[in-house]
Amino acid sequence: MEHIIASTMMSHFDTNDVLYDMQHGFRQGRSCETQLLSLVDDLAANRNNGIQTDMVLMDFAKAFDKVPHCRLIHKLEHYCVRGKPLTWIQAFLTGRTQRVVLEGECSDSVPVSSGVPQGTVLRPILFLAYINDLPNHAAHAKVRLFADDCILQTAVREPQDCVNLQHDIDNICSWEKTWLMQFNPSKCEVMSIPASKTPICYDYTLHDTIMNKVSKAKYLGLTISANLSWNCHVDNVSAKANRTLGMLRRSLRIASVEAKGRAYMALVRPSLEYASSVWDPHTADQVSRVEAVQRRAARYVCNNYKRTASVTAMISDLEWQPLSYRRKTARLTTMFKILHNTISVPHTSSLVPAARCSRRTNHAFKLQTIACKTNYYRLSFFPRTIKEWNELEPSVAEAESLSQFKAELGRASLH
């Protein structure tokens, strides 16, 4: 029954455009990657145009556990979740009790009046509905949500823009008090992405506490730096992958080549490729640091640590593609999904059909290139991938399905 209610609610929300458009958590066609693509594109485009961006990363304290049941039911009614589904949800949430057992001693049972039960299918959907109106209280800043992760960002052209952002923070604090949620000021951070040597500085406050200013912040698994360089993130993912590879070397010493290869692909390579469409490195140093992990993995899988042995030959024998090629393929695949509206990434200003197109040399989906003033923007997802997209063969770019696109792209890369 819970699955039916969850499916019905999400269908209702999607059909009637109930959920906030920039809420990317637990929604079809949206993911961590779509949120990050949109965010980083905004930051890079602003800097390319000489505009500073101030970004506030806000952290809810025990978000899912603080949702009051009565207020949640009120919001569901407001979003036209009524009749039997609402009655079932109300019965599902109410009448619950909890107690603590310590060394055989039990406390008295107390009623549970807030929180969405853990491990349930309804948990994320109910939370999305509860915080859905939060962005309405920000009149100036762009609000990005991913479940309980909240970012306020604004373009700063003059000091008044900072004042406006502070007003939005204050208004969201009012929402927080009204709906009995709570932000943790000690974990909320401010990052400024400057566009000049003399940025506009401002001390943003939350609950009368000045928020910590940082030069880099981790958001949805990516380390974003104020200078929009990916050096720090490359260092982090390489270190994590090397630690995992070290664990495999200690744990799977006598396993077969096939077993060790599968372990690498399941546990190590995904951490090197998570959201790689967003941070795909372009400098030789960054590329080599990531590829070095795969080269060490090849030695481990082949159990060959001789200095005279060719790692390139090992990788060829294992039929592993270079990680740089896999990242390029991932970016082009993401572009295909965006153009065919199978994922949600705002792109109206970035993806414009080319004015002229010769079918003898170009495909029907050729796009206008984006003028860039800075390398950070030129090498970000949209400007970089549009250039590569335009160079695709017609049989690839004009594929009618994702599976056909991947197959044609793979065949084209062999020539």
CSV table of C-alpha atoms in Angstrom, one decimal:
chain,number,residue,atom,x,y,z
A,1,MET,CA,0.0,0.0,0.0
A,2,GLU,CA,2.8,2.4,0.8
A,3,HIS,CA,4.3,2.0,-2.7
A,4,ILE,CA,0.9,2.7,-4.2
A,5,ILE,CA,0.5,5.9,-2.2
A,6,ALA,CA,4.0,7.1,-2.9
A,7,SER,CA,3.6,6.5,-6.6
A,8,THR,CA,0.2,8.2,-6.7
A,9,MET,CA,1.6,11.2,-4.8
A,10,MET,CA,4.6,11.7,-7.0
A,11,SER,CA,2.5,11.3,-10.1
A,12,HIS,CA,0.1,14.0,-8.8
A,13,PHE,CA,3.1,16.3,-8.0
A,14,ASP,CA,4.6,15.8,-11.4
A,15,THR,CA,1.4,16.2,-13.3
A,16,ASN,CA,0.4,19.4,-11.6
A,17,ASP,CA,4.0,20.9,-11.3
A,18,VAL,CA,3.6,21.1,-7.5
A,19,LEU,CA,7.3,20.6,-6.6
A,20,TYR,CA,9.8,23.4,-6.8
A,21,ASP,CA,11.6,23.2,-10.1
A,22,MET,CA,15.1,23.4,-8.6
A,23,GLN,CA,14.5,20.6,-6.1
A,24,HIS,CA,16.6,17.8,-7.6
A,25,GLY,CA,16.3,15.2,-4.8
A,26,PHE,CA,14.3,12.0,-5.3
A,27,ARG,CA,12.8,13.1,-8.6
A,28,GLN,CA,12.7,11.5,-12.0
A,29,GLY,CA,15.1,13.1,-14.5
A,30,ARG,CA,16.9,14.9,-11.7
A,31,SER,CA,20.0,13.8,-9.7
A,32,CYS,CA,23.1,15.1,-7.9
A,33,GLU,CA,24.7,15.5,-11.3
A,34,THR,CA,21.9,17.6,-12.8
A,35,GLN,CA,22.0,19.9,-9.8
A,36,LEU,CA,25.8,20.2,-9.9
A,37,LEU,CA,25.8,20.9,-13.7
A,38,SER,CA,23.4,23.7,-13.3
A,39,LEU,CA,25.1,25.2,-10.3
A,40,VAL,CA,28.6,25.1,-11.7
A,41,ASP,CA,27.5,26.5,-15.1
A,42,ASP,CA,25.9,29.5,-13.2
A,43,LEU,CA,29.1,30.1,-11.3
A,44,ALA,CA,31.4,29.9,-14.3
A,45,ALA,CA,29.1,32.0,-16.6
A,46,ASN,CA,28.9,34.7,-14.0
A,47,ARG,CA,32.6,34.8,-13.6
A,48,ASN,CA,33.0,34.8,-17.4
A,49,ASN,CA,30.8,37.9,-17.5
A,50,GLY,CA,32.7,39.7,-14.7
A,51,ILE,CA,30.0,39.1,-12.1
A,52,GLN,CA,30.7,38.0,-8.5
A,53,THR,CA,28.6,35.2,-7.1
A,54,ASP,CA,27.9,34.8,-3.3
A,55,MET,CA,26.7,31.4,-2.3
A,56,VAL,CA,25.3,30.3,1.1
A,57,LEU,CA,25.3,26.6,1.9
A,58,MET,CA,22.7,26.0,4.5
A,59,ASP,CA,22.5,22.9,6.7
A,60,PHE,CA,19.3,21.6,8.3
A,61,ALA,CA,19.8,20.0,11.7
A,62,LYS,CA,18.2,16.5,11.7
A,63,ALA,CA,15.9,17.6,8.9
A,64,PHE,CA,13.9,14.4,8.4
A,65,ASP,CA,13.3,13.9,12.1
A,66,LYS,CA,11.9,17.4,12.7
A,67,VAL,CA,8.9,17.3,10.3
A,68,PRO,CA,5.8,17.9,12.5
A,69,HIS,CA,3.0,15.6,11.6
A,70,CYS,CA,0.2,18.1,12.0
A,71,ARG,CA,1.8,20.7,9.8
A,72,LEU,CA,2.8,18.1,7.3
A,73,ILE,CA,-0.8,17.0,6.9
A,74,HIS,CA,-1.8,20.7,6.5
A,75,LYS,CA,0.6,21.1,3.7
A,76,LEU,CA,-0.4,17.9,1.9
A,77,GLU,CA,-4.0,19.2,2.0
A,78,HIS,CA,-2.8,22.5,0.5
A,79,TYR,CA,-1.2,20.5,-2.4
A,80,CYS,CA,-4.5,18.7,-3.0
A,81,VAL,CA,-3.5,15.4,-1.5
A,82,ARG,CA,-6.9,14.5,0.0
A,83,GLY,CA,-9.4,11.7,0.5
A,84,LYS,CA,-8.2,8.2,1.1
A,85,PRO,CA,-4.5,8.8,0.4
A,86,LEU,CA,-4.4,11.6,3.0
A,87,THR,CA,-6.3,9.5,5.5
A,88,TRP,CA,-3.9,6.6,5.0
A,89,ILE,CA,-0.9,8.9,5.4
A,90,GLN,CA,-2.4,10.4,8.6
A,91,ALA,CA,-2.9,6.9,10.0
A,92,PHE,CA,0.6,5.9,8.9
A,93,LEU,CA,2.2,8.7,10.8
A,94,THR,CA,0.1,8.9,13.9
A,95,GLY,CA,-0.2,6.5,16.8
A,96,ARG,CA,3.6,5.8,16.9
A,97,THR,CA,5.5,5.6,20.2
A,98,GLN,CA,9.2,5.2,21.0
A,99,ARG,CA,11.2,4.3,24.1
A,100,VAL,CA,14.9,3.7,25.0
A,101,VAL,CA,16.3,0.4,26.2
A,102,LEU,CA,19.6,0.6,28.0
A,103,GLU,CA,21.2,-2.4,29.8
A,104,GLY,CA,17.9,-4.1,30.0
A,105,GLU,CA,16.1,-1.1,31.5
A,106,CYS,CA,13.3,0.5,29.4
A,107,SER,CA,12.1,4.0,29.6
A,108,ASP,CA,8.4,5.0,29.4
A,109,SER,CA,6.9,5.1,25.9
A,110,VAL,CA,6.3,8.6,24.5
A,111,PRO,CA,4.3,9.5,21.4
A,112,VAL,CA,6.1,10.4,18.2
A,113,SER,CA,4.7,13.7,16.9
A,114,SER,CA,7.3,14.6,14.4
A,115,GLY,CA,9.7,13.0,11.9
A,116,VAL,CA,9.1,10.8,8.8
A,117,PRO,CA,9.7,7.1,9.6
A,118,GLN,CA,13.1,5.9,8.4
A,119,GLY,CA,13.4,3.3,5.7
A,120,THR,CA,10.0,4.0,4.2
A,121,VAL,CA,9.2,4.8,0.6
A,122,LEU,CA,7.1,7.8,1.6
A,123,ARG,CA,9.9,9.4,3.7
A,124,PRO,CA,11.6,11.4,0.9
A,125,ILE,CA,8.3,12.4,-0.8
A,126,LEU,CA,6.7,13.7,2.4
A,127,PHE,CA,9.9,15.7,3.1
A,128,LEU,CA,9.9,17.2,-0.3
A,129,ALA,CA,6.3,18.3,0.1
A,130,TYR,CA,7.1,19.8,3.6
A,131,ILE,CA,9.9,22.1,2.5
A,132,ASN,CA,8.5,22.8,-1.0
A,133,ASP,CA,7.5,26.4,-0.1
A,134,LEU,CA,10.8,27.4,1.4
A,135,PRO,CA,12.1,29.1,-1.9
A,136,ASN,CA,9.0,31.3,-1.9
A,137,HIS,CA,10.6,33.3,1.0
A,138,ALA,CA,13.7,34.3,-1.0
A,139,ALA,CA,12.8,37.3,-3.1
A,140,HIS,CA,16.3,37.9,-4.6
A,141,ALA,CA,18.5,34.8,-4.4
A,142,LYS,CA,18.2,31.7,-6.5
A,143,VAL,CA,17.4,28.8,-4.2
A,144,ARG,CA,18.7,25.3,-5.0
A,145,LEU,CA,17.4,22.3,-3.1
A,146,PHE,CA,18.5,18.7,-3.0
A,147,ALA,CA,16.4,17.0,-0.4
A,148,ASP,CA,17.6,18.7,2.8
A,149,ASP,CA,20.6,20.4,1.2
A,150,CYS,CA,19.8,24.1,0.5
A,151,ILE,CA,21.9,26.7,-1.4
A,152,LEU,CA,21.1,30.4,-1.8
A,153,GLN,CA,23.1,32.0,-4.5
A,154,THR,CA,23.0,35.6,-5.9
A,155,ALA,CA,24.9,37.6,-8.5
A,156,VAL,CA,26.7,40.5,-6.7
A,157,ARG,CA,27.2,43.6,-8.7
A,158,GLU,CA,27.0,46.1,-5.8
A,159,PRO,CA,26.8,46.0,-2.0
A,160,GLN,CA,23.0,46.2,-2.1
A,161,ASP,CA,22.9,42.7,-3.6
A,162,CYS,CA,24.6,41.4,-0.4
A,163,VAL,CA,22.0,43.2,1.7
A,164,ASN,CA,19.3,41.6,-0.4
A,165,LEU,CA,20.8,38.2,0.1
A,166,GLN,CA,20.9,38.8,3.9
A,167,HIS,CA,17.2,39.7,3.7
A,168,ASP,CA,16.5,36.4,2.0
A,169,ILE,CA,18.4,34.5,4.7
A,170,ASP,CA,16.4,36.3,7.4
A,171,ASN,CA,13.1,35.5,5.6
A,172,ILE,CA,14.1,31.8,5.4
A,173,CYS,CA,14.8,31.9,9.1
A,174,SER,CA,11.3,33.1,9.6
A,175,TRP,CA,10.0,30.2,7.6
A,176,GLU,CA,12.2,27.9,9.7
A,177,LYS,CA,10.6,29.1,13.0
A,178,THR,CA,7.0,28.9,11.5
A,179,TRP,CA,7.4,25.4,10.4
A,180,LEU,CA,9.5,24.1,13.3
A,181,MET,CA,12.6,23.3,11.3
A,182,GLN,CA,16.1,24.3,12.3
A,183,PHE,CA,19.3,25.3,10.6
A,184,ASN,CA,22.7,24.7,12.2
A,185,PRO,CA,24.6,28.0,12.0
A,186,SER,CA,27.9,26.2,12.8
A,187,LYS,CA,27.6,24.1,9.7
A,188,CYS,CA,26.3,26.8,7.4
A,189,GLU,CA,29.0,28.3,5.2
A,190,VAL,CA,29.4,31.2,2.8
A,191,MET,CA,31.6,31.0,-0.3
A,192,SER,CA,32.2,34.0,-2.6
A,193,ILE,CA,33.3,33.4,-6.3
A,194,PRO,CA,35.0,36.7,-7.1
A,195,ALA,CA,35.3,38.1,-10.6
A,196,SER,CA,37.9,40.7,-9.8
A,197,LYS,CA,40.8,41.3,-7.5
A,198,THR,CA,38.7,43.5,-5.3
A,199,PRO,CA,35.6,41.5,-4.5
A,200,ILE,CA,32.6,42.9,-2.5
A,201,CYS,CA,32.8,41.5,1.0
A,202,TYR,CA,29.9,41.1,3.4
A,203,ASP,CA,29.4,39.3,6.7
A,204,TYR,CA,26.2,37.2,6.4
A,205,THR,CA,24.5,36.1,9.6
A,206,LEU,CA,22.2,33.3,10.6
A,207,HIS,CA,20.5,33.5,14.0
A,208,ASP,CA,22.7,36.5,14.8
A,209,THR,CA,25.8,34.4,14.2
A,210,ILE,CA,28.3,35.3,11.5
A,211,MET,CA,28.5,32.4,9.1
A,212,ASN,CA,31.9,30.9,8.3
A,213,LYS,CA,33.5,32.1,5.0
A,214,VAL,CA,35.3,29.3,3.1
A,215,SER,CA,37.4,29.1,0.0
A,216,LYS,CA,36.2,25.6,-0.9
A,217,ALA,CA,33.1,23.6,0.1
A,218,LYS,CA,31.9,20.1,-0.5
A,219,TYR,CA,28.4,19.9,-2.0
A,220,LEU,CA,26.8,16.7,-3.2
A,221,GLY,CA,30.1,14.9,-3.2
A,222,LEU,CA,32.1,17.5,-5.2
A,223,THR,CA,34.6,19.9,-3.7
A,224,ILE,CA,33.9,23.3,-5.3
A,225,SER,CA,36.6,25.9,-5.0
A,226,ALA,CA,36.1,29.7,-5.0
A,227,ASN,CA,38.5,30.0,-8.0
A,228,LEU,CA,36.6,27.3,-9.9
A,229,SER,CA,39.6,25.1,-10.1
A,230,TRP,CA,39.2,21.3,-9.8
A,231,ASN,CA,42.6,20.7,-8.3
A,232,CYS,CA,41.3,20.1,-4.8
A,233,HIS,CA,38.5,17.8,-6.0
A,234,VAL,CA,41.0,15.8,-8.2
A,235,ASP,CA,43.2,15.4,-5.1
A,236,ASN,CA,40.3,14.2,-3.0
A,237,VAL,CA,38.9,11.7,-5.5
A,238,SER,CA,42.4,10.3,-6.3
A,239,ALA,CA,43.2,9.9,-2.6
A,240,LYS,CA,39.9,8.2,-1.9
A,241,ALA,CA,40.3,5.8,-4.9
A,242,ASN,CA,43.9,5.0,-3.9
A,243,ARG,CA,42.7,4.2,-0.3
A,244,THR,CA,40.1,1.8,-1.7
A,245,LEU,CA,42.6,0.3,-4.0
A,246,GLY,CA,45.0,-0.3,-1.1
A,247,MET,CA,42.1,-2.0,0.8
A,248,LEU,CA,41.6,-4.3,-2.2
A,249,ARG,CA,45.3,-5.1,-2.3
A,250,ARG,CA,45.2,-6.2,1.3
A,251,SER,CA,41.9,-8.1,1.0
A,252,LEU,CA,42.1,-9.8,-2.4
A,253,ARG,CA,45.7,-10.9,-2.6
A,254,ILE,CA,45.2,-14.3,-4.3
A,255,ALA,CA,42.0,-13.6,-6.2
A,256,SER,CA,41.8,-14.2,-10.0
A,257,VAL,CA,42.5,-11.5,-12.5
A,258,GLU,CA,38.8,-11.4,-13.3
A,259,ALA,CA,37.7,-11.1,-9.7
A,260,LYS,CA,40.2,-8.3,-9.0
A,261,GLY,CA,39.2,-6.5,-12.2
A,262,ARG,CA,35.5,-6.6,-11.2
A,263,ALA,CA,36.4,-5.3,-7.7
A,264,TYR,CA,38.3,-2.4,-9.3
A,265,MET,CA,35.3,-1.5,-11.5
A,266,ALA,CA,32.8,-1.8,-8.7
A,267,LEU,CA,34.6,-0.1,-5.9
A,268,VAL,CA,37.4,2.1,-7.3
A,269,ARG,CA,36.4,3.4,-10.7
A,270,PRO,CA,33.0,4.8,-9.7
A,271,SER,CA,34.6,7.2,-7.2
A,272,LEU,CA,36.8,8.5,-10.0
A,273,GLU,CA,33.9,9.0,-12.3
A,274,TYR,CA,31.1,10.3,-10.0
A,275,ALA,CA,29.6,13.5,-11.7
A,276,SER,CA,32.7,13.6,-14.0
A,277,SER,CA,30.6,15.6,-16.5
A,278,VAL,CA,30.9,18.5,-14.1
A,279,TRP,CA,34.6,18.4,-13.2
A,280,ASP,CA,36.2,16.6,-16.1
A,281,PRO,CA,39.9,17.7,-15.8
A,282,HIS,CA,41.6,19.5,-18.6
A,283,THR,CA,45.1,20.1,-17.5
A,284,ALA,CA,47.8,17.5,-18.1
A,285,ASP,CA,48.6,17.3,-14.4
A,286,GLN,CA,45.0,16.7,-13.3
A,287,VAL,CA,44.5,14.1,-16.0
A,288,SER,CA,47.6,12.2,-15.1
A,289,ARG,CA,46.7,12.2,-11.4
A,290,VAL,CA,43.4,10.4,-12.2
A,291,GLU,CA,44.9,8.1,-14.8
A,292,ALA,CA,47.7,7.1,-12.3
A,293,VAL,CA,45.0,5.4,-10.1
A,294,GLN,CA,44.0,3.2,-13.0
A,295,ARG,CA,47.6,2.4,-13.9
A,296,ARG,CA,48.2,1.3,-10.3
A,297,ALA,CA,45.0,-0.8,-10.5
A,298,ALA,CA,46.3,-2.5,-13.6
A,299,ARG,CA,49.5,-3.6,-11.9
A,300,TYR,CA,47.4,-4.9,-9.0
A,301,VAL,CA,44.9,-6.8,-11.2
A,302,CYS,CA,47.7,-8.3,-13.3
A,303,ASN,CA,49.9,-8.9,-10.2
A,304,ASN,CA,52.8,-7.4,-12.0
A,305,TYR,CA,55.0,-4.8,-10.2
A,306,LYS,CA,58.1,-5.1,-12.3
A,307,ARG,CA,59.7,-1.8,-13.2
A,308,THR,CA,60.3,-3.0,-16.7
A,309,ALA,CA,56.7,-4.1,-17.3
A,310,SER,CA,54.6,-1.9,-19.5
A,311,VAL,CA,51.5,-0.7,-17.7
A,312,THR,CA,50.0,0.5,-21.0
A,313,ALA,CA,50.2,-3.1,-22.3
A,314,MET,CA,48.5,-4.3,-19.2
A,315,ILE,CA,45.6,-1.9,-19.6
A,316,SER,CA,45.3,-2.9,-23.3
A,317,ASP,CA,45.2,-6.6,-22.3
A,318,LEU,CA,42.5,-5.9,-19.7
A,319,GLU,CA,40.6,-3.9,-22.4
A,320,TRP,CA,40.2,-0.9,-20.1
A,321,GLN,CA,39.4,2.4,-21.8
A,322,PRO,CA,41.4,5.5,-20.7
A,323,LEU,CA,39.4,7.3,-18.0
A,324,SER,CA,39.7,10.6,-20.1
A,325,TYR,CA,37.8,8.8,-22.9
A,326,ARG,CA,35.2,7.5,-20.5
A,327,ARG,CA,34.6,11.1,-19.2
A,328,LYS,CA,34.3,12.5,-22.6
A,329,THR,CA,31.8,9.8,-23.5
A,330,ALA,CA,29.9,10.6,-20.3
A,331,ARG,CA,29.7,14.3,-21.1
A,332,LEU,CA,28.4,13.6,-24.7
A,333,THR,CA,25.9,11.2,-23.3
A,334,THR,CA,24.7,13.8,-20.8
A,335,MET,CA,24.4,16.3,-23.6
A,336,PHE,CA,22.2,13.8,-25.6
A,337,LYS,CA,20.0,13.4,-22.6
A,338,ILE,CA,19.6,17.1,-22.1
A,339,LEU,CA,18.7,17.7,-25.8
A,340,HIS,CA,16.1,14.9,-25.6
A,341,ASN,CA,14.7,16.2,-22.3
A,342,THR,CA,15.3,12.9,-20.4
A,343,ILE,CA,17.1,14.8,-17.6
A,344,SER,CA,16.3,18.2,-16.2
A,345,VAL,CA,19.1,20.8,-16.7
A,346,PRO,CA,18.1,24.4,-17.5
A,347,HIS,CA,19.8,25.2,-20.8
A,348,THR,CA,17.7,27.6,-22.7
A,349,SER,CA,20.5,30.2,-22.9
A,350,SER,CA,23.3,27.7,-23.6
A,351,LEU,CA,21.9,25.3,-26.2
A,352,VAL,CA,20.9,27.3,-29.3
A,353,PRO,CA,20.7,25.6,-32.7
A,354,ALA,CA,23.3,26.7,-35.2
A,355,ALA,CA,22.1,29.3,-37.7
A,356,ARG,CA,23.6,27.5,-40.7
A,357,CYS,CA,24.2,23.8,-41.1
A,358,SER,CA,25.6,21.9,-44.1
A,359,ARG,CA,24.5,18.3,-44.0
A,360,ARG,CA,27.6,17.3,-45.9
A,361,THR,CA,29.9,18.2,-43.1
A,362,ASN,CA,27.6,18.6,-40.0
A,363,HIS,CA,24.6,17.0,-38.4
A,364,ALA,CA,21.1,18.3,-37.9
A,365,PHE,CA,21.6,19.1,-34.2
A,366,LYS,CA,24.6,21.3,-34.5
A,367,LEU,CA,24.6,24.0,-31.8
A,368,GLN,CA,26.0,27.5,-31.5
A,369,THR,CA,29.3,27.7,-29.7
A,370,ILE,CA,29.4,29.9,-26.6
A,371,ALA,CA,31.7,32.9,-26.5
A,372,CYS,CA,34.1,32.6,-23.5
A,373,LYS,CA,36.4,35.1,-21.9
A,374,THR,CA,37.9,32.8,-19.3
A,375,ASN,CA,39.4,29.3,-19.5
A,376,TYR,CA,37.4,28.2,-16.5
A,377,TYR,CA,34.2,28.8,-18.5
A,378,ARG,CA,35.6,27.7,-21.8
A,379,LEU,CA,36.5,24.3,-20.3
A,380,SER,CA,33.2,23.9,-18.3
A,381,PHE,CA,30.5,21.5,-19.4
A,382,PHE,CA,28.4,23.5,-21.9
A,383,PRO,CA,31.1,25.4,-23.9
A,384,ARG,CA,33.4,22.4,-24.0
A,385,THR,CA,30.9,19.7,-24.8
A,386,ILE,CA,29.0,21.8,-27.4
A,387,LYS,CA,32.3,22.0,-29.4
A,388,GLU,CA,32.7,18.2,-29.2
A,389,TRP,CA,29.1,17.6,-29.9
A,390,ASN,CA,29.3,19.6,-33.1
A,391,GLU,CA,32.2,17.4,-34.3
A,392,LEU,CA,30.1,14.2,-34.0
A,393,GLU,CA,29.2,12.3,-37.1
A,394,PRO,CA,25.5,12.6,-38.2
A,395,SER,CA,24.9,8.9,-37.4
A,396,VAL,CA,25.9,9.6,-33.8
A,397,ALA,CA,24.3,12.9,-33.1
A,398,GLU,CA,21.1,12.1,-34.9
A,399,ALA,CA,20.5,8.7,-33.1
A,400,GLU,CA,16.9,8.2,-32.1
A,401,SER,CA,17.5,6.5,-28.7
A,402,LEU,CA,20.1,6.6,-26.0
A,403,SER,CA,21.2,3.0,-26.6
A,404,GLN,CA,21.7,3.7,-30.3
A,405,PHE,CA,23.6,6.9,-29.5
A,406,LYS,CA,26.0,4.9,-27.2
A,407,ALA,CA,26.5,2.2,-29.8
A,408,GLU,CA,27.2,4.7,-32.6
A,409,LEU,CA,29.5,6.7,-30.4
A,410,GLY,CA,31.4,3.5,-29.5
A,411,ARG,CA,31.7,2.6,-33.2
A,412,ALA,CA,32.9,6.1,-34.2
A,413,SER,CA,35.6,6.0,-31.5
A,414,LEU,CA,37.1,2.9,-33.1
A,415,HIS,CA,37.9,4.7,-36.4
